[in-house]
XYZ file of N, CA and C in Angstrom:
795
model
N 112.052 124.071 86.449
C 110.893 124.651 87.135
C 111.338 125.128 88.500
N 111.161 126.385 88.784
C 111.619 126.967 90.041
C 110.617 126.717 91.145
N 111.118 126.331 92.290
C 110.286 126.165 93.470
C 110.620 127.276 94.447
N 109.651 128.066 94.801
C 109.884 129.154 95.746
C 109.589 128.672 97.148
N 110.591 128.712 98.019
C 110.412 128.281 99.395
C 110.766 129.439 100.300
N 109.862 129.871 101.103
C 110.110 131.031 101.950
C 110.338 130.644 103.394
N 111.506 130.911 103.849
C 111.840 130.768 105.257
C 111.881 129.330 105.733
N 112.998 128.923 106.241
C 113.145 127.579 106.780
C 112.390 127.521 108.097
N 111.547 126.533 108.272
C 110.714 126.440 109.476
C 110.561 124.988 109.875
N 110.089 124.779 111.075
C 109.852 123.427 111.558
C 108.753 122.771 110.728
N 109.007 121.531 110.326
C 108.015 120.812 109.545
C 106.871 120.388 110.451
N 105.655 120.655 109.996
C 104.469 120.253 110.740
C 103.696 119.252 109.900
N 103.624 118.024 110.339
C 103.053 116.957 109.529
C 101.543 117.009 109.479
N 101.032 116.644 108.327
C 99.610 116.399 108.174
C 99.471 114.883 108.177
N 99.231 114.314 109.355
C 99.308 112.872 109.557
C 98.452 112.074 108.587
N 97.265 112.575 108.303
C 96.363 111.822 107.443
C 96.910 111.662 106.035
N 97.783 112.569 105.630
C 98.300 112.549 104.274
C 99.638 111.829 104.151
N 100.193 111.392 105.267
C 101.456 110.676 105.209
C 101.261 109.290 104.603
N 102.310 108.772 103.983
C 102.288 107.421 103.449
C 102.638 106.445 104.570
N 102.328 105.153 104.411
C 102.739 104.173 105.420
C 104.249 104.244 105.635
N 104.683 104.097 106.870
C 106.100 104.276 107.199
C 107.007 103.316 106.436
N 106.549 102.075 106.223
C 107.395 101.129 105.496
C 107.555 101.546 104.036
N 106.511 102.118 103.457
C 106.594 102.588 102.075
C 107.510 103.802 101.971
N 107.428 104.693 102.940
C 108.315 105.855 102.946
C 109.773 105.417 102.991
N 110.074 104.417 103.829
C 111.450 103.930 103.922
C 111.889 103.270 102.622
N 111.006 102.505 101.999
C 111.344 101.853 100.738
C 111.648 102.879 99.651
N 110.873 103.942 99.617
C 111.104 104.989 98.620
C 112.457 105.658 98.850
N 112.760 105.979 100.098
C 114.041 106.613 100.421
C 115.203 105.684 100.082
N 115.074 104.411 100.427
C 116.120 103.435 100.111
C 116.320 103.338 98.605
N 115.218 103.336 97.861
C 115.305 103.282 96.408
C 115.995 104.502 95.824
N 115.692 105.673 96.370
C 116.334 106.902 95.897
C 117.841 106.838 96.128
N 118.243 106.399 97.308
C 119.669 106.309 97.617
C 120.359 105.258 96.753
N 119.720 104.104 96.564
C 120.293 103.045 95.721
C 120.396 103.507 94.275
N 119.367 104.229 93.821
C 119.374 104.722 92.453
C 120.459 105.753 92.215
N 120.680 106.607 93.198
C 121.725 107.619 93.054
C 123.100 106.965 93.014
N 123.296 105.945 93.846
C 124.561 105.205 93.834
C 124.755 104.510 92.483
N 123.689 103.903 91.969
C 123.747 103.252 90.659
C 124.115 104.254 89.571
N 123.527 105.432 89.655
C 123.818 106.490 88.685
C 125.283 106.918 88.752
N 125.802 107.124 89.960
C 127.195 107.530 90.116
C 128.141 106.475 89.561
N 127.842 105.206 89.842
C 128.685 104.118 89.339
C 128.658 104.065 87.811
N 127.475 104.321 87.231
C 127.355 104.335 85.771
C 128.142 105.498 85.175
N 128.120 106.634 85.831
C 128.888 107.788 85.356
C 130.386 107.481 85.371
N 130.831 106.768 86.399
C 132.246 106.392 86.479
C 132.615 105.479 85.321
N 131.782 104.452 85.064
C 132.060 103.514 83.969
C 132.059 104.231 82.619
N 131.098 105.126 82.440
C 131.011 105.851 81.173
C 132.237 106.739 80.961
N 132.680 107.369 82.015
C 133.844 108.251 81.913
C 135.105 107.461 81.586
N 135.171 106.227 82.095
C 136.329 105.377 81.845
C 136.326 104.797 80.434
N 135.141 104.525 79.898
C 135.034 103.794 78.633
C 134.732 104.654 77.412
N 134.278 105.879 77.613
C 133.901 106.734 76.495
C 134.786 107.973 76.422
N 134.932 108.485 75.218
C 135.690 109.722 75.037
C 134.902 110.923 75.548
N 133.584 110.837 75.472
C 132.713 111.899 75.960
C 131.497 111.249 76.612
N 131.119 111.707 77.775
C 130.043 111.017 78.506
C 129.141 111.959 79.294
N 129.233 113.268 79.041
C 128.467 114.233 79.833
C 126.963 114.027 79.715
N 126.505 113.471 78.590
C 125.063 113.272 78.393
C 124.469 112.308 79.414
N 125.314 111.509 80.054
C 124.823 110.584 81.074
C 124.245 111.321 82.277
N 124.514 112.618 82.377
C 123.963 113.403 83.486
C 122.444 113.361 83.476
N 121.848 113.137 82.307
C 120.391 113.146 82.199
C 119.774 111.794 82.515
N 120.589 110.799 82.891
C 120.046 109.468 83.202
C 119.778 109.272 84.687
N 120.105 110.256 85.492
C 119.959 110.113 86.945
C 118.537 109.748 87.352
N 117.560 110.430 86.770
C 116.167 110.158 87.112
C 115.751 108.738 86.798
N 116.242 108.205 85.676
C 115.914 106.828 85.316
C 116.512 105.830 86.298
N 117.739 106.076 86.728
C 118.370 105.197 87.718
C 117.577 105.208 89.022
N 117.199 106.390 89.465
C 116.486 106.511 90.740
C 115.094 105.902 90.653
N 114.359 106.210 89.585
C 113.033 105.607 89.409
C 113.118 104.086 89.412
N 114.101 103.555 88.689
C 114.246 102.101 88.572
C 114.523 101.448 89.915
N 115.398 102.059 90.704
C 115.736 101.474 92.002
C 114.603 101.628 93.013
N 113.820 102.694 92.904
C 112.636 102.805 93.760
C 111.666 101.681 93.417
N 111.517 101.383 92.123
C 110.643 100.288 91.696
C 111.112 98.958 92.270
N 112.418 98.744 92.291
C 112.973 97.516 92.874
C 112.695 97.468 94.375
N 112.850 98.597 95.044
C 112.672 98.654 96.501
C 111.241 98.370 96.929
N 110.263 98.710 96.083
C 108.852 98.547 96.472
C 108.200 97.333 95.821
N 108.957 96.537 95.063
C 108.340 95.487 94.257
C 107.610 94.427 95.077
N 107.975 94.243 96.343
C 107.281 93.261 97.182
C 106.203 93.888 98.062
N 105.975 95.175 97.875
C 104.941 95.879 98.635
C 103.634 95.815 97.853
N 102.658 95.131 98.393
C 101.401 94.904 97.683
C 100.536 96.156 97.562
N 100.898 97.227 98.263
C 100.074 98.440 98.235
C 100.508 99.435 97.162
N 101.560 99.115 96.408
C 102.055 100.067 95.414
C 102.436 99.359 94.126
N 102.184 100.027 93.033
C 102.537 99.514 91.714
C 103.162 100.654 90.915
N 103.703 100.340 89.763
C 104.323 101.382 88.948
C 104.161 101.059 87.472
N 104.278 102.081 86.663
C 104.197 101.911 85.213
C 105.046 102.981 84.547
N 105.449 102.709 83.321
C 106.263 103.657 82.572
C 105.377 104.683 81.883
N 105.774 105.934 81.963
C 105.057 107.014 81.286
C 106.058 107.804 80.454
N 105.565 108.489 79.455
C 106.434 109.266 78.577
C 105.992 110.719 78.575
N 106.971 111.604 78.631
C 106.723 113.041 78.523
C 107.574 113.561 77.375
N 106.970 114.284 76.475
C 107.712 114.723 75.307
C 107.921 113.559 74.354
N 108.960 113.636 73.537
C 109.190 112.614 72.523
C 109.977 111.421 73.043
N 110.912 111.663 73.944
C 111.798 110.577 74.359
C 111.907 110.400 75.869
N 111.450 111.375 76.656
C 111.660 111.296 78.098
C 110.693 110.307 78.736
N 111.241 109.285 79.391
C 110.425 108.298 80.092
C 110.708 108.356 81.587
N 109.702 108.094 82.371
C 109.838 108.083 83.820
C 108.817 107.098 84.374
N 108.903 106.803 85.663
C 107.958 105.881 86.293
C 106.928 106.649 87.106
N 105.689 106.202 87.013
C 104.607 106.709 87.847
C 104.241 105.608 88.832
N 104.216 105.951 90.102
C 103.887 104.983 91.145
C 102.462 105.234 91.627
N 101.706 104.170 91.794
C 100.333 104.288 92.290
C 100.209 103.466 93.564
N 99.691 104.092 94.606
C 99.598 103.438 95.913
C 98.166 103.451 96.414
N 97.783 102.374 97.076
C 96.481 102.287 97.731
C 96.701 102.128 99.219
N 95.740 102.582 100.012
C 95.885 102.519 101.459
C 95.737 101.087 101.950
N 96.632 100.637 102.844
C 96.527 99.294 103.402
C 95.487 99.196 104.507
N 94.943 100.354 104.917
C 93.988 100.366 106.021
C 92.570 100.181 105.502
N 91.822 99.320 106.141
C 90.469 99.007 105.695
C 89.514 100.189 105.832
N 89.827 101.133 106.730
C 88.925 102.265 106.949
C 89.277 103.468 106.079
N 90.247 103.305 105.195
C 90.624 104.384 104.310
C 90.504 103.932 102.863
N 90.023 104.800 102.029
C 89.908 104.500 100.614
C 90.686 105.529 99.825
N 90.859 105.262 98.583
C 91.544 106.233 97.752
C 92.811 105.680 97.149
N 93.249 106.342 96.124
C 94.418 105.924 95.377
C 95.330 107.128 95.199
N 96.616 106.915 95.392
C 97.577 108.013 95.315
C 98.517 107.828 94.135
N 98.830 108.926 93.479
C 99.823 108.953 92.411
C 101.085 109.579 92.980
N 102.230 108.939 92.752
C 103.488 109.401 93.339
C 104.551 109.544 92.257
N 105.187 110.706 92.204
C 106.327 110.936 91.321
C 107.564 111.149 92.182
N 108.729 110.763 91.662
C 110.007 111.012 92.318
C 110.741 112.048 91.471
N 111.043 113.194 92.048
C 111.689 114.261 91.289
C 112.856 114.859 92.066
N 113.921 115.201 91.344
C 115.078 115.825 91.968
C 114.885 117.313 92.168
N 115.596 117.874 93.111
C 115.566 119.323 93.338
C 116.979 119.808 93.610
N 117.256 121.028 93.281
C 118.573 121.595 93.582
C 118.410 123.054 93.986
N 119.339 123.532 94.805
C 119.239 124.905 95.308
C 119.346 125.910 94.177
N 118.486 126.898 94.188
C 118.521 127.959 93.184
C 119.425 129.084 93.661
N 119.869 129.905 92.728
C 120.799 130.984 93.076
C 120.097 132.200 93.653
N 118.850 132.295 93.431
C 118.134 133.457 93.963
C 116.712 133.079 94.325
N 116.121 133.852 95.203
C 114.727 133.632 95.582
C 113.804 134.297 94.578
N 112.619 133.741 94.479
C 111.596 134.317 93.617
C 110.454 134.827 94.489
N 109.721 135.792 93.967
C 108.692 136.426 94.788
C 107.403 135.625 94.879
N 107.290 134.545 94.144
C 106.106 133.700 94.252
C 104.924 134.175 93.445
N 105.081 135.292 92.699
C 103.967 135.778 91.897
C 103.729 134.835 90.731
N 102.475 134.601 90.433
C 102.135 133.713 89.336
C 102.483 134.367 88.004
N 102.981 133.530 87.111
C 103.264 133.995 85.758
C 102.541 133.087 84.793
N 102.565 133.456 83.528
C 101.869 132.629 82.540
C 102.497 131.252 82.479
N 101.675 130.224 82.297
C 102.136 128.851 82.301
C 101.888 128.211 80.948
N 102.700 127.235 80.559
C 102.447 126.535 79.309
C 101.076 125.876 79.337
N 100.468 125.818 78.186
C 99.136 125.211 78.113
C 99.174 123.744 78.505
N 100.280 123.094 78.160
C 100.394 121.676 78.452
C 101.514 121.459 79.457
N 101.165 121.297 80.691
C 102.113 121.075 81.772
C 101.589 119.905 82.576
N 102.237 118.757 82.454
C 101.659 117.555 83.054
C 101.626 117.619 84.568
N 102.607 118.282 85.193
C 102.575 118.415 86.648
C 101.399 119.270 87.090
N 101.139 120.321 86.321
C 100.027 121.203 86.653
C 98.701 120.453 86.528
N 98.599 119.618 85.501
C 97.373 118.851 85.307
C 97.158 117.856 86.448
N 98.230 117.152 86.819
C 98.107 116.178 87.901
C 97.858 116.852 89.245
N 98.352 118.074 89.402
C 98.143 118.795 90.664
C 96.662 118.991 90.957
N 95.841 119.003 89.915
C 94.400 119.178 90.096
C 93.786 118.044 90.915
N 94.485 116.917 90.984
C 94.009 115.795 91.795
C 93.797 116.242 93.235
N 94.660 117.126 93.710
C 94.623 117.564 95.113
C 93.675 118.726 95.368
N 92.997 119.192 94.339
C 92.153 120.374 94.483
C 91.151 120.233 95.625
N 90.485 119.075 95.704
C 89.443 118.888 96.728
C 90.028 118.864 98.133
N 91.277 118.411 98.267
C 91.914 118.336 99.581
C 92.224 119.727 100.125
N 92.679 120.610 99.261
C 93.008 121.969 99.691
C 91.754 122.814 99.868
N 90.778 122.629 98.985
C 89.541 123.403 99.100
C 88.762 123.045 100.359
N 88.808 121.763 100.734
C 88.076 121.315 101.916
C 88.839 121.580 103.205
N 90.097 122.002 103.089
C 90.898 122.281 104.276
C 91.572 121.056 104.859
N 91.480 119.905 104.168
C 92.147 118.702 104.670
C 93.660 118.857 104.624
N 94.132 119.689 103.709
C 95.555 120.004 103.615
C 95.680 121.510 103.481
N 96.595 122.100 104.237
C 96.878 123.528 104.103
C 98.351 123.729 104.389
N 98.867 124.902 104.045
C 100.292 125.102 104.224
C 100.660 126.512 104.605
N 101.883 126.672 105.098
C 102.448 127.964 105.451
C 103.700 128.172 104.615
N 103.827 129.320 103.959
C 104.960 129.567 103.070
C 106.279 129.537 103.824
N 107.333 129.098 103.134
C 108.685 129.094 103.677
C 109.585 129.890 102.741
N 110.857 130.100 103.081
C 111.732 130.997 102.308
C 113.022 130.357 101.823
N 112.972 129.474 100.898
C 114.135 128.748 100.394
C 113.813 128.403 98.960
N 114.788 128.397 98.082
C 114.475 128.152 96.678
C 115.159 126.901 96.167
N 114.422 126.095 95.443
C 114.985 124.934 94.769
C 114.383 124.867 93.386
N 114.926 124.000 92.546
C 114.390 123.837 91.214
C 114.137 122.362 90.956
N 112.976 122.048 90.397
C 112.736 120.682 89.963
C 113.592 120.422 88.744
N 114.298 119.302 88.739
C 115.149 118.972 87.610
C 114.309 118.294 86.541
N 113.716 119.085 85.674
C 112.826 118.566 84.645
C 113.286 119.033 83.276
N 113.592 118.109 82.353
C 113.913 118.520 80.993
C 112.755 119.325 80.424
N 113.067 120.275 79.554
C 112.045 121.198 79.082
C 110.904 120.491 78.371
N 111.192 119.395 77.649
C 110.130 118.645 76.973
C 109.180 118.018 77.967
N 109.716 117.609 79.126
C 108.869 116.988 80.134
C 107.923 118.013 80.729
N 108.436 119.212 81.024
C 107.614 120.247 81.630
C 106.438 120.599 80.742
N 106.654 120.653 79.456
C 105.633 121.137 78.541
C 104.728 120.035 78.018
N 104.896 118.832 78.512
C 104.060 117.738 78.059
C 102.822 117.627 78.920
N 101.767 117.120 78.329
C 100.526 116.966 79.071
C 100.552 115.684 79.866
N 99.570 115.504 80.724
C 99.485 114.305 81.548
C 99.399 113.071 80.670
N 99.963 111.976 81.160
C 99.987 110.733 80.402
C 98.584 110.250 80.075
N 98.433 109.737 78.853
C 97.131 109.222 78.439
C 96.742 107.971 79.212
N 97.725 107.316 79.849
C 97.433 106.069 80.552
C 96.680 106.305 81.855
N 96.696 107.540 82.355
C 96.005 107.865 83.591
C 95.131 109.096 83.404
N 94.050 109.141 84.135
C 93.220 110.329 84.199
C 93.292 110.857 85.626
N 93.226 112.161 85.768
C 93.307 112.725 87.113
C 92.176 112.223 87.995
N 91.061 111.861 87.393
C 89.919 111.371 88.168
C 90.164 109.985 88.748
N 91.241 109.327 88.317
C 91.559 107.992 88.821
C 92.166 108.036 90.221
N 92.562 109.224 90.683
C 93.307 109.341 91.930
C 92.663 110.330 92.896
N 92.960 110.127 94.177
C 92.474 111.016 95.230
C 93.574 111.920 95.765
N 94.832 111.525 95.558
C 95.962 112.293 96.074
C 97.112 112.237 95.075
N 97.882 113.305 95.018
C 99.057 113.355 94.152
C 100.249 113.851 94.963
N 101.301 113.034 95.012
C 102.511 113.362 95.760
C 103.701 113.523 94.816
N 104.623 114.383 95.212
C 105.941 114.425 94.591
C 106.961 114.258 95.704
N 107.753 113.193 95.627
C 108.847 112.999 96.578
C 110.067 113.681 95.969
N 110.574 114.707 96.643
C 111.711 115.461 96.116
C 112.984 115.102 96.872
N 114.075 115.013 96.132
C 115.381 114.796 96.760
C 116.295 115.928 96.328
N 117.079 116.431 97.262
C 117.974 117.556 96.976
C 119.421 117.122 97.094
N 120.215 117.504 96.104
C 121.637 117.175 96.077
C 122.425 118.435 96.407
N 123.287 118.349 97.413
C 124.001 119.536 97.882
C 125.290 119.782 97.096
N 126.063 120.770 97.531
C 127.281 121.146 96.825
C 128.351 120.065 96.892
N 128.219 119.155 97.830
C 129.158 118.040 97.940
C 128.678 116.843 97.127
N 127.604 117.041 96.356
C 127.016 116.023 95.481
C 126.357 114.885 96.247
N 126.053 115.121 97.503
C 125.346 114.127 98.298
C 123.865 114.479 98.385
N 123.022 113.466 98.511
C 121.604 113.717 98.726
C 121.443 114.178 100.166
N 121.067 115.430 100.333
C 121.023 116.028 101.669
C 119.623 116.070 102.261
N 118.596 115.951 101.428
C 117.237 115.956 101.963
C 116.288 115.247 101.015
N 115.278 114.633 101.595
C 114.212 113.984 100.835
C 112.902 114.371 101.507
N 111.958 114.869 100.728
C 110.696 115.346 101.296
C 109.501 114.772 100.545
N 108.471 114.451 101.312
C 107.195 114.031 100.747
C 106.331 115.277 100.623
N 105.927 115.631 99.419
C 105.171 116.858 99.209
C 103.886 116.592 98.431
N 102.961 117.544 98.536
C 101.721 117.511 97.763
C 101.575 118.845 97.035
N 101.419 118.840 95.723
C 101.227 120.089 94.982
C 99.851 120.694 95.239
N 99.832 121.999 95.480
C 98.585 122.752 95.620
C 98.333 123.453 94.286
N 97.315 123.045 93.533
C 97.093 123.603 92.197
C 96.694 125.069 92.190
N 96.103 125.558 93.272
C 95.647 126.948 93.291
C 96.798 127.931 93.488
N 97.771 127.573 94.324
C 98.905 128.460 94.581
C 100.155 128.029 93.826
N 100.105 126.893 93.131
C 101.263 126.308 92.462
C 102.429 126.170 93.435
N 102.119 125.643 94.614
C 103.131 125.431 95.642
C 103.175 123.966 96.029
N 104.312 123.555 96.574
C 104.461 122.202 97.082
C 104.370 122.246 98.594
N 103.361 121.625 99.155
C 103.208 121.557 100.602
C 103.987 120.351 101.117
N 104.887 120.598 102.035
C 105.682 119.513 102.602
C 104.828 118.743 103.600
N 104.498 117.518 103.264
C 103.714 116.666 104.147
C 104.604 116.069 105.229
N 105.804 115.647 104.825
C 106.712 115.040 105.799
C 108.142 115.110 105.285
N 109.064 115.409 106.185
C 110.483 115.387 105.861
C 110.989 113.957 106.079
N 111.459 113.333 105.007
C 111.904 111.938 105.073
C 113.422 111.819 105.202
N 114.099 112.937 105.399
C 115.558 112.946 105.397
C 116.164 111.998 106.426
N 115.560 111.901 107.595
C 116.107 111.032 108.645
C 116.128 109.564 108.233
N 115.326 109.203 107.237
C 115.270 107.810 106.795
C 116.472 107.430 105.938
N 117.243 108.419 105.511
C 118.420 108.135 104.687
C 119.390 107.223 105.426
N 119.577 107.482 106.725
C 120.530 106.686 107.495
C 120.090 105.239 107.652
N 118.793 104.976 107.468
C 118.296 103.605 107.565
C 118.356 102.857 106.242
N 118.774 103.535 105.185
C 118.774 102.909 103.862
C 119.900 101.899 103.686
N 120.929 102.007 104.525
C 122.081 101.109 104.457
C 122.823 101.217 103.126
N 122.672 102.345 102.447
C 123.377 102.576 101.187
C 124.591 103.452 101.475
N 125.766 102.953 101.132
C 127.007 103.685 101.376
C 127.590 104.164 100.056
N 127.850 105.444 99.963
C 128.462 106.017 98.769
C 129.829 106.570 99.161
N 130.873 106.020 98.567
C 132.230 106.436 98.889
C 132.552 107.778 98.226
N 133.478 108.502 98.825
C 133.833 109.835 98.336
C 134.252 109.818 96.875
N 135.023 108.799 96.478
C 135.515 108.754 95.101
C 134.407 108.518 94.075
N 133.258 108.050 94.533
C 132.151 107.821 93.605
C 131.564 109.135 93.089
N 131.841 110.229 93.782
C 131.341 111.528 93.343
C 132.238 112.178 92.293
N 133.430 111.589 92.056
C 134.400 112.213 91.158
C 133.851 112.430 89.750
N 133.061 111.483 89.271
C 132.572 111.559 87.889
C 131.551 112.667 87.671
N 130.957 113.181 88.748
C 129.917 114.210 88.586
C 130.376 115.584 89.069
N 131.585 115.658 89.578
C 132.071 116.954 90.041
C 132.177 117.907 88.846
N 131.645 119.085 89.010
C 131.680 120.054 87.923
C 130.469 120.025 87.021
N 129.567 119.069 87.234
C 128.337 119.027 86.442
C 127.527 120.297 86.657
N 126.986 120.824 85.589
C 126.111 121.989 85.683
C 124.895 121.755 84.805
N 123.727 122.125 85.323
C 122.493 121.999 84.560
C 122.206 123.335 83.900
N 122.102 123.371 82.561
C 121.854 124.644 81.872
C 120.557 125.293 82.330
N 120.571 126.621 82.459
C 119.368 127.340 82.860
C 118.232 127.117 81.880
N 118.556 126.835 80.618
C 117.531 126.648 79.594
C 116.666 125.432 79.862
N 117.094 124.580 80.766
C 116.317 123.388 81.063
C 115.172 123.678 82.017
N 115.048 124.920 82.443
C 114.017 125.255 83.409
C 113.113 126.360 82.893
N 111.897 126.369 83.343
C 111.011 127.481 83.044
C 111.070 128.443 84.218
N 110.470 129.615 84.060
C 110.511 130.605 85.137
C 109.221 130.610 85.937
N 108.461 129.527 85.860
C 107.203 129.517 86.579
C 107.393 129.056 88.015
N 106.746 129.719 88.968
C 106.916 129.362 90.373
C 106.142 128.120 90.749
N 106.740 127.293 91.538
C 106.049 126.145 92.114
C 106.645 126.006 93.499
N 106.185 126.812 94.439
C 106.867 126.992 95.714
C 106.547 125.951 96.751
N 107.470 125.773 97.672
C 107.250 124.890 98.806
C 106.402 125.586 99.860
N 105.585 124.830 100.544
C 104.913 125.296 101.744
C 105.047 124.209 102.795
N 104.855 124.585 104.043
C 104.896 123.638 105.147
C 103.476 123.227 105.476
N 103.227 121.944 105.560
C 101.877 121.473 105.864
C 101.461 121.946 107.243
N 100.292 122.538 107.333
C 99.792 123.031 108.616
C 99.386 121.870 109.495
N 99.775 121.928 110.760
C 99.467 120.850 111.689
C 98.005 120.911 112.092
N 97.383 119.745 112.163
C 95.979 119.693 112.540
C 95.796 120.132 113.985
N 94.699 120.831 114.247
C 94.400 121.228 115.616
C 94.054 119.998 116.440
N 94.616 119.934 117.624
C 94.373 118.800 118.495
C 93.150 119.047 119.365
N 92.277 118.071 119.439
C 91.109 118.158 120.306
C 91.562 117.855 121.725
N 91.470 118.822 122.647
C 91.980 118.610 124.006
C 91.259 117.491 124.741
N 90.089 117.102 124.230
C 89.334 116.057 124.907
C 89.639 114.681 124.345
N 90.382 114.661 123.253
C 90.652 113.362 122.623
C 91.852 112.699 123.266
């Protein structure tokens, strides 16, 4: 799934939509731990098997699992296994606000992103009838319509790393979109050196099929205390994701518009 991002710009946070800082750090730590776990597994597989390239598709499971471990003592978040397509399984995280003056429940997915070779114009194209991300994006409809969340387009392209069966699957039967008030996708990007170079908290806008960046979590990587040695990347060097694993539908990034400040407040 292609994400159209236009123009690199300063991130402007929508404070009300940010997650608690401790939860954001736990998610980032889990992503880093999961990626390290995945790299170590790729090394073992390469050493023990005659062929092991299929392990490239286990990265998401490693990352989801380690995020679950990182948040397991956090009483404000829970997780469950969901299935997309016939065999693809992933974790769905559900979070509630720890603040007594806030209500609502958030659905959180962790998804990888990678730089695309070309920019897309952002024009809408026909979409599969059953697209679980598109269905869940409707959770945020009231937030964008009411103006609680808005965004400004940017100019950079990435792709969500989603197997084709996952993209074309409908929302999990275990959840209904009406069960939630907010839907987030935490995206992580892996650069040409095979390192995780950025992690962003985003909210899908169902009307524009764009991802609004609520907060850039990249600075939290250094606090994760996860060290990945150079040789750990050896097993994944040369990995390529086939173009057939992606659809040509746009799901672009936007920058969350900063709330106007009341000069009297």
